[in-house]
DNA sequence: ATGAAAGCGCTAACAA
DNA sequence: TTGTTAGCGCTTTCAT
């Protein structure tokens, strides 16, 4: 069925398009009579043409969002937050993924600009170092907000998890139970967040007056169960094995859990265990896995809000203020790290 | 920095906008000289205004996608497929979620129409029965493609998983190992897909010449681990307990796994177990859980392709052909259902 | 090979 | 209170 335009309605009512437009947008100076007439005609088959309106207003009320992987559970949560916050303010979200590829990140950001968005939300790919492609967007007067994985090289608002505090809390929780031999399975050096978790681990040890024992720090390159398995086995083979393990990731913790089980060690009685990310499976495992939850949904929400605020500021000709938010990670204590009795050191 | 328009370039080069437009779009009749001049000026600061182009072409190369929950792992996979397929054909995807609410589904579909999309991909909410809101979209010449949860009440293309075949394969796999006492933990009656899995179970029994034993069919209302736990316990308390269980969902299977473990039963030696959905955790569990994988990514891809094809057909004035695709589910056999030896019945 | 002009559908300043 | 007019930035006949 063919859609009606303003002109169709105008002809039907016997006025000009301007009048119809005004009637529809509730302008003050409009006679009740014509308003009635317009409304009557309008209900039949009229809807404003979105593109025409947007061209006129020079704003499309759409933002672009780029994540490394849409399917990753963390990003799925972030996207949910982005969409909810954007829709709450009358905007829509176009979604793209970079597949953790620098080249694709460049491609999709360019294409988002070309398709017409009012701003972009970007989580940098692991490969990304140079951010010239994002600076290019800013040159086009498109605000960019970074979240998750960010870069100090870009002058933009950012929203991230407090991985340091998460690592600190996880470790301190173990130490607070009187355990002194607490090990850490850390991730590779590169992604900043795993480094922060390790830093939090060290800070907690220091806060409890304990030295960092290098043999208690195992490292895995890929944060996968197989590597967690190997690291845990290695740790438990030490002459003085740890009483607890803080793993950089749930995947790693799950691998460690398997290794401990195979070694005939009980969790948490023999070894307490804490993971990171709080995957949905944590509470389904046996024993349920303690973990540090990353506020994915909130990160998405706040990034969305910051971006929309900047877009508004740009439209209003106000100065655009950047903001850097660091959201708390939340330790969720479950069976795997909750000892019935806190043994003496 | 202010963006350049066609007119800016035209003035700089000393020609009209029409010429610039033609030069940029590689029209045949254009002198090499002016083309050079235009290209030189263009590289400085010109990018076509997306909204102006779209208004002119009367097509925005954007589709809307509505899922019940963005954060759900199955939909995250679907979305990934939708986005990849759309981008492969030069389109973008605006994402929305209905939160499994009929009212919100109506709201977001209306808003997607109002914001301007060329078509919609929709997975109906569990609450949705009436599809007038989608028919309304079709009345606006917007093609709609349904995926995942569909409705026969709407005349539209559909893409779904073959849950029946998945249920059949899971059950047959257990029966093929010589087990005869195979139980099923089914879901509530409403969602069509859980009913199909149950139907597949019954068909497999029949194919192996076995009767349906009602006491071997347990039912849970919500597909959650706690209910799986209870159902498994109930099944194993039978005078003649089953040798295998096919659970309607991984969550249910995980609960069952816990129940079997607590009862001191070994999996798969005492009881074999198969779930459905193939969550990422399946291979992390101990024993690794066999499960039937739903082709989420492919569903998204194909739905996207069908929609874009219909949009194209509509533009070309060709008749729009609807298509109904049923994608195979894939049984992934892991430890939990792989007996070393197939015992006699 | 290029220019002039119409128009996509809408909004808004200015007139009347 | 309503009509007139002038765009938004682009594409595409139709002339030249």
PDB file of C-alpha atoms in Angstrom, chain A residues 142-335:
ATOM      1  CA  UNK A 142      31.202  12.685  15.167  1.00  0.00           C
ATOM      2  CA  UNK A 143      31.642  12.161  18.902  1.00  0.00           C
ATOM      3  CA  UNK A 144      33.282   8.872  19.845  1.00  0.00           C
ATOM      4  CA  UNK A 145      33.029   7.160  23.229  1.00  0.00           C
ATOM      5  CA  UNK A 146      35.365   4.312  24.084  1.00  0.00           C
ATOM      6  CA  UNK A 147      34.418   1.471  26.411  1.00  0.00           C
ATOM      7  CA  UNK A 148      35.880  -1.802  27.596  1.00  0.00           C
ATOM      8  CA  UNK A 149      39.175  -1.642  25.799  1.00  0.00           C
ATOM      9  CA  UNK A 150      40.289   1.942  25.490  1.00  0.00           C
ATOM     10  CA  UNK A 151      43.297   3.929  24.324  1.00  0.00           C
ATOM     11  CA  UNK A 152      44.909   6.932  25.965  1.00  0.00           C
ATOM     12  CA  UNK A 153      45.919   8.040  22.488  1.00  0.00           C
ATOM     13  CA  UNK A 154      42.387   9.200  21.744  1.00  0.00           C
ATOM     14  CA  UNK A 155      40.873  12.251  23.357  1.00  0.00           C
ATOM     15  CA  UNK A 156      37.452  10.840  24.138  1.00  0.00           C
ATOM     16  CA  UNK A 157      35.152   9.808  26.958  1.00  0.00           C
ATOM     17  CA  UNK A 158      35.731   6.329  28.316  1.00  0.00           C
ATOM     18  CA  UNK A 159      33.887   3.750  30.406  1.00  0.00           C
ATOM     19  CA  UNK A 160      35.709   0.743  31.817  1.00  0.00           C
ATOM     20  CA  UNK A 161      35.577  -1.859  34.547  1.00  0.00           C
ATOM     21  CA  UNK A 162      37.793  -1.424  37.566  1.00  0.00           C
ATOM     22  CA  UNK A 163      39.809  -4.580  37.029  1.00  0.00           C
ATOM     23  CA  UNK A 164      42.366  -3.551  39.613  1.00  0.00           C
ATOM     24  CA  UNK A 165      39.760  -3.325  42.320  1.00  0.00           C
ATOM     25  CA  UNK A 166      38.207  -6.575  41.155  1.00  0.00           C
ATOM     26  CA  UNK A 167      41.526  -8.364  41.424  1.00  0.00           C
ATOM     27  CA  UNK A 168      42.137  -6.757  44.766  1.00  0.00           C
ATOM     28  CA  UNK A 169      38.753  -7.775  46.150  1.00  0.00           C
ATOM     29  CA  UNK A 170      39.058 -11.359  44.956  1.00  0.00           C
ATOM     30  CA  UNK A 171      42.471 -11.737  46.548  1.00  0.00           C
ATOM     31  CA  UNK A 172      41.569  -9.890  49.729  1.00  0.00           C
ATOM     32  CA  UNK A 173      38.523 -12.103  50.134  1.00  0.00           C
ATOM     33  CA  UNK A 174      40.794 -15.144  50.166  1.00  0.00           C
ATOM     34  CA  UNK A 175      43.332 -13.528  52.466  1.00  0.00           C
ATOM     35  CA  UNK A 176      40.632 -12.353  54.841  1.00  0.00           C
ATOM     36  CA  UNK A 177      39.750 -15.973  55.501  1.00  0.00           C
ATOM     37  CA  UNK A 178      43.161 -16.438  57.008  1.00  0.00           C
ATOM     38  CA  UNK A 179      44.751 -18.064  53.999  1.00  0.00           C
ATOM     39  CA  UNK A 180      48.276 -16.872  53.367  1.00  0.00           C
ATOM     40  CA  UNK A 181      49.383 -18.983  50.441  1.00  0.00           C
ATOM     41  CA  UNK A 182      47.294 -17.428  47.698  1.00  0.00           C
ATOM     42  CA  UNK A 183      48.341 -17.980  44.098  1.00  0.00           C
ATOM     43  CA  UNK A 184      47.332 -16.200  40.917  1.00  0.00           C
ATOM     44  CA  UNK A 185      46.960 -17.514  37.401  1.00  0.00           C
ATOM     45  CA  UNK A 186      47.438 -14.446  35.284  1.00  0.00           C
ATOM     46  CA  UNK A 187      46.796 -13.750  31.640  1.00  0.00           C
ATOM     47  CA  UNK A 188      49.166 -12.589  28.936  1.00  0.00           C
ATOM     48  CA  UNK A 189      50.841  -9.225  29.306  1.00  0.00           C
ATOM     49  CA  UNK A 190      48.996  -7.436  26.557  1.00  0.00           C
ATOM     50  CA  UNK A 191      45.355  -6.800  27.354  1.00  0.00           C
ATOM     51  CA  UNK A 192      45.390  -4.067  29.940  1.00  0.00           C
ATOM     52  CA  UNK A 193      42.550  -5.549  31.969  1.00  0.00           C
ATOM     53  CA  UNK A 194      44.343  -8.780  32.813  1.00  0.00           C
ATOM     54  CA  UNK A 195      47.351  -6.747  33.898  1.00  0.00           C
ATOM     55  CA  UNK A 196      45.167  -4.700  36.188  1.00  0.00           C
ATOM     56  CA  UNK A 197      43.785  -7.836  37.792  1.00  0.00           C
ATOM     57  CA  UNK A 198      47.300  -8.990  38.492  1.00  0.00           C
ATOM     58  CA  UNK A 199      48.144  -5.582  39.943  1.00  0.00           C
ATOM     59  CA  UNK A 200      45.115  -5.881  42.209  1.00  0.00           C
ATOM     60  CA  UNK A 201      46.346  -9.273  43.364  1.00  0.00           C
ATOM     61  CA  UNK A 202      49.752  -7.848  44.271  1.00  0.00           C
ATOM     62  CA  UNK A 203      48.227  -4.870  46.035  1.00  0.00           C
ATOM     63  CA  UNK A 204      46.057  -7.112  48.170  1.00  0.00           C
ATOM     64  CA  UNK A 205      49.043  -9.231  49.166  1.00  0.00           C
ATOM     65  CA  UNK A 206      50.878  -6.078  50.127  1.00  0.00           C
ATOM     66  CA  UNK A 207      47.915  -4.793  52.095  1.00  0.00           C
ATOM     67  CA  UNK A 208      47.966  -8.008  54.113  1.00  0.00           C
ATOM     68  CA  UNK A 209      51.696  -7.712  54.643  1.00  0.00           C
ATOM     69  CA  UNK A 210      52.523 -10.725  52.523  1.00  0.00           C
ATOM     70  CA  UNK A 211      55.373 -10.958  50.027  1.00  0.00           C
ATOM     71  CA  UNK A 212      54.779 -11.717  46.365  1.00  0.00           C
ATOM     72  CA  UNK A 213      56.025 -15.251  45.860  1.00  0.00           C
ATOM     73  CA  UNK A 214      56.951 -15.592  42.173  1.00  0.00           C
ATOM     74  CA  UNK A 215      56.335 -19.331  42.216  1.00  0.00           C
ATOM     75  CA  UNK A 216      52.726 -18.574  43.101  1.00  0.00           C
ATOM     76  CA  UNK A 217      52.176 -16.664  39.893  1.00  0.00           C
ATOM     77  CA  UNK A 218      51.446 -18.850  36.895  1.00  0.00           C
ATOM     78  CA  UNK A 219      50.817 -17.409  33.471  1.00  0.00           C
ATOM     79  CA  UNK A 220      48.685 -18.558  30.593  1.00  0.00           C
ATOM     80  CA  UNK A 221      48.877 -17.120  27.107  1.00  0.00           C
ATOM     81  CA  UNK A 222      45.341 -17.792  26.002  1.00  0.00           C
ATOM     82  CA  UNK A 223      42.752 -17.610  28.746  1.00  0.00           C
ATOM     83  CA  UNK A 224      41.339 -21.070  28.090  1.00  0.00           C
ATOM     84  CA  UNK A 225      40.420 -24.001  30.365  1.00  0.00           C
ATOM     85  CA  UNK A 226      43.285 -26.148  29.066  1.00  0.00           C
ATOM     86  CA  UNK A 227      45.816 -23.579  30.184  1.00  0.00           C
ATOM     87  CA  UNK A 228      44.084 -23.106  33.507  1.00  0.00           C
ATOM     88  CA  UNK A 229      44.284 -26.843  33.959  1.00  0.00           C
ATOM     89  CA  UNK A 230      48.028 -26.867  33.310  1.00  0.00           C
ATOM     90  CA  UNK A 231      48.708 -23.860  35.515  1.00  0.00           C
ATOM     91  CA  UNK A 232      46.768 -25.269  38.450  1.00  0.00           C
ATOM     92  CA  UNK A 233      48.578 -28.575  38.174  1.00  0.00           C
ATOM     93  CA  UNK A 234      51.887 -26.743  38.119  1.00  0.00           C
ATOM     94  CA  UNK A 235      50.971 -24.717  41.197  1.00  0.00           C
ATOM     95  CA  UNK A 236      49.811 -27.742  43.180  1.00  0.00           C
ATOM     96  CA  UNK A 237      53.046 -29.563  42.384  1.00  0.00           C
ATOM     97  CA  UNK A 238      55.046 -27.001  44.341  1.00  0.00           C
ATOM     98  CA  UNK A 239      56.758 -28.173  47.534  1.00  0.00           C
ATOM     99  CA  UNK A 240      54.496 -25.826  49.424  1.00  0.00           C
ATOM    100  CA  UNK A 241      51.341 -25.678  47.315  1.00  0.00           C
ATOM    101  CA  UNK A 242      48.940 -22.727  47.587  1.00  0.00           C
ATOM    102  CA  UNK A 243      45.777 -22.833  49.693  1.00  0.00           C
ATOM    103  CA  UNK A 244      43.882 -20.708  47.226  1.00  0.00           C
ATOM    104  CA  UNK A 245      43.958 -19.620  43.606  1.00  0.00           C
ATOM    105  CA  UNK A 246      42.665 -16.436  42.027  1.00  0.00           C
ATOM    106  CA  UNK A 247      42.282 -17.038  38.292  1.00  0.00           C
ATOM    107  CA  UNK A 248      42.294 -14.202  35.805  1.00  0.00           C
ATOM    108  CA  UNK A 249      39.219 -15.549  34.043  1.00  0.00           C
ATOM    109  CA  UNK A 250      36.364 -17.979  34.591  1.00  0.00           C
ATOM    110  CA  UNK A 251      37.544 -20.124  31.689  1.00  0.00           C
ATOM    111  CA  UNK A 252      40.879 -20.485  33.418  1.00  0.00           C
ATOM    112  CA  UNK A 253      39.226 -21.138  36.767  1.00  0.00           C
ATOM    113  CA  UNK A 254      37.097 -23.874  35.245  1.00  0.00           C
ATOM    114  CA  UNK A 255      40.206 -25.546  33.903  1.00  0.00           C
ATOM    115  CA  UNK A 256      41.801 -25.222  37.322  1.00  0.00           C
ATOM    116  CA  UNK A 257      38.716 -26.705  38.928  1.00  0.00           C
ATOM    117  CA  UNK A 258      39.049 -29.780  36.740  1.00  0.00           C
ATOM    118  CA  UNK A 259      42.739 -30.101  37.582  1.00  0.00           C
ATOM    119  CA  UNK A 260      42.040 -29.876  41.300  1.00  0.00           C
ATOM    120  CA  UNK A 261      39.297 -32.444  41.006  1.00  0.00           C
ATOM    121  CA  UNK A 262      41.546 -34.863  39.180  1.00  0.00           C
ATOM    122  CA  UNK A 263      44.230 -34.365  41.802  1.00  0.00           C
ATOM    123  CA  UNK A 264      41.738 -35.446  44.428  1.00  0.00           C
ATOM    124  CA  UNK A 265      41.689 -32.031  46.069  1.00  0.00           C
ATOM    125  CA  UNK A 266      38.463 -30.676  47.480  1.00  0.00           C
ATOM    126  CA  UNK A 267      37.306 -27.167  46.661  1.00  0.00           C
ATOM    127  CA  UNK A 268      37.189 -25.079  48.790  1.00  0.00           C
ATOM    128  CA  UNK A 269      38.380 -27.218  51.713  1.00  0.00           C
ATOM    129  CA  UNK A 270      41.799 -28.005  50.271  1.00  0.00           C
ATOM    130  CA  UNK A 271      42.058 -25.192  47.786  1.00  0.00           C
ATOM    131  CA  UNK A 272      39.795 -22.167  47.489  1.00  0.00           C
ATOM    132  CA  UNK A 273      39.160 -20.802  44.016  1.00  0.00           C
ATOM    133  CA  UNK A 274      37.953 -17.519  42.546  1.00  0.00           C
ATOM    134  CA  UNK A 275      37.438 -16.652  38.884  1.00  0.00           C
ATOM    135  CA  UNK A 276      36.727 -13.440  36.998  1.00  0.00           C
ATOM    136  CA  UNK A 277      33.825 -12.339  34.752  1.00  0.00           C
ATOM    137  CA  UNK A 278      31.003 -14.138  36.518  1.00  0.00           C
ATOM    138  CA  UNK A 279      29.780 -16.162  33.589  1.00  0.00           C
ATOM    139  CA  UNK A 280      26.323 -17.575  33.949  1.00  0.00           C
ATOM    140  CA  UNK A 281      27.815 -21.036  34.396  1.00  0.00           C
ATOM    141  CA  UNK A 282      29.579 -20.121  37.613  1.00  0.00           C
ATOM    142  CA  UNK A 283      26.552 -20.895  39.681  1.00  0.00           C
ATOM    143  CA  UNK A 284      25.872 -24.068  37.768  1.00  0.00           C
ATOM    144  CA  UNK A 285      29.219 -25.627  38.495  1.00  0.00           C
ATOM    145  CA  UNK A 286      29.822 -27.994  41.341  1.00  0.00           C
ATOM    146  CA  UNK A 287      31.072 -26.424  43.512  1.00  0.00           C
ATOM    147  CA  UNK A 288      29.569 -23.134  42.373  1.00  0.00           C
ATOM    148  CA  UNK A 289      32.417 -20.887  41.333  1.00  0.00           C
ATOM    149  CA  UNK A 290      33.085 -17.594  43.093  1.00  0.00           C
ATOM    150  CA  UNK A 291      33.806 -14.897  40.573  1.00  0.00           C
ATOM    151  CA  UNK A 292      34.167 -11.182  40.046  1.00  0.00           C
ATOM    152  CA  UNK A 293      31.336  -9.766  37.966  1.00  0.00           C
ATOM    153  CA  UNK A 294      32.080  -7.143  35.348  1.00  0.00           C
ATOM    154  CA  UNK A 295      29.260  -4.594  35.027  1.00  0.00           C
ATOM    155  CA  UNK A 296      28.733  -5.131  31.313  1.00  0.00           C
ATOM    156  CA  UNK A 297      25.210  -3.820  31.109  1.00  0.00           C
ATOM    157  CA  UNK A 298      26.071  -0.699  33.088  1.00  0.00           C
ATOM    158  CA  UNK A 299      29.124  -0.059  30.957  1.00  0.00           C
ATOM    159  CA  UNK A 300      26.917  -0.093  27.890  1.00  0.00           C
ATOM    160  CA  UNK A 301      24.323   2.140  29.498  1.00  0.00           C
ATOM    161  CA  UNK A 302      26.775   4.724  30.686  1.00  0.00           C
ATOM    162  CA  UNK A 303      28.747   4.770  27.457  1.00  0.00           C
ATOM    163  CA  UNK A 304      25.471   5.339  25.619  1.00  0.00           C
ATOM    164  CA  UNK A 305      24.527   8.163  27.944  1.00  0.00           C
ATOM    165  CA  UNK A 306      27.879   9.867  27.641  1.00  0.00           C
ATOM    166  CA  UNK A 307      27.733   9.681  23.859  1.00  0.00           C
ATOM    167  CA  UNK A 308      24.211  11.033  23.628  1.00  0.00           C
ATOM    168  CA  UNK A 309      25.147  13.850  25.946  1.00  0.00           C
ATOM    169  CA  UNK A 310      28.099  14.771  23.763  1.00  0.00           C
ATOM    170  CA  UNK A 311      25.917  14.669  20.667  1.00  0.00           C
ATOM    171  CA  UNK A 312      23.488  17.003  22.382  1.00  0.00           C
ATOM    172  CA  UNK A 313      26.263  19.349  23.438  1.00  0.00           C
ATOM    173  CA  UNK A 314      27.572  19.436  19.904  1.00  0.00           C
ATOM    174  CA  UNK A 315      24.144  20.275  18.541  1.00  0.00           C
ATOM    175  CA  UNK A 316      23.638  23.013  21.086  1.00  0.00           C
ATOM    176  CA  UNK A 317      27.024  24.490  20.318  1.00  0.00           C
ATOM    177  CA  UNK A 318      28.074  23.953  23.892  1.00  0.00           C
ATOM    178  CA  UNK A 319      31.595  22.840  24.702  1.00  0.00           C
ATOM    179  CA  UNK A 320      31.879  19.064  24.655  1.00  0.00           C
ATOM    180  CA  UNK A 321      33.141  17.671  27.929  1.00  0.00           C
ATOM    181  CA  UNK A 322      34.751  14.287  28.056  1.00  0.00           C
ATOM    182  CA  UNK A 323      34.370  12.067  31.052  1.00  0.00           C
ATOM    183  CA  UNK A 324      36.208   8.977  32.236  1.00  0.00           C
ATOM    184  CA  UNK A 325      34.200   6.492  34.213  1.00  0.00           C
ATOM    185  CA  UNK A 326      35.532   3.479  36.030  1.00  0.00           C
ATOM    186  CA  UNK A 327      32.833   1.070  37.159  1.00  0.00           C
ATOM    187  CA  UNK A 328      33.266  -1.223  40.107  1.00  0.00           C
ATOM    188  CA  UNK A 329      33.552  -4.965  39.609  1.00  0.00           C
ATOM    189  CA  UNK A 330      31.577  -7.044  42.110  1.00  0.00           C
ATOM    190  CA  UNK A 331      32.887 -10.109  43.868  1.00  0.00           C
ATOM    191  CA  UNK A 332      30.278 -12.833  44.079  1.00  0.00           C
ATOM    192  CA  UNK A 333      31.218 -15.325  46.728  1.00  0.00           C
ATOM    193  CA  UNK A 334      30.016 -18.877  46.175  1.00  0.00           C
ATOM    194  CA  UNK A 335      30.976 -22.321  47.386  1.00  0.00           C
TER     195      UNK A 335
END
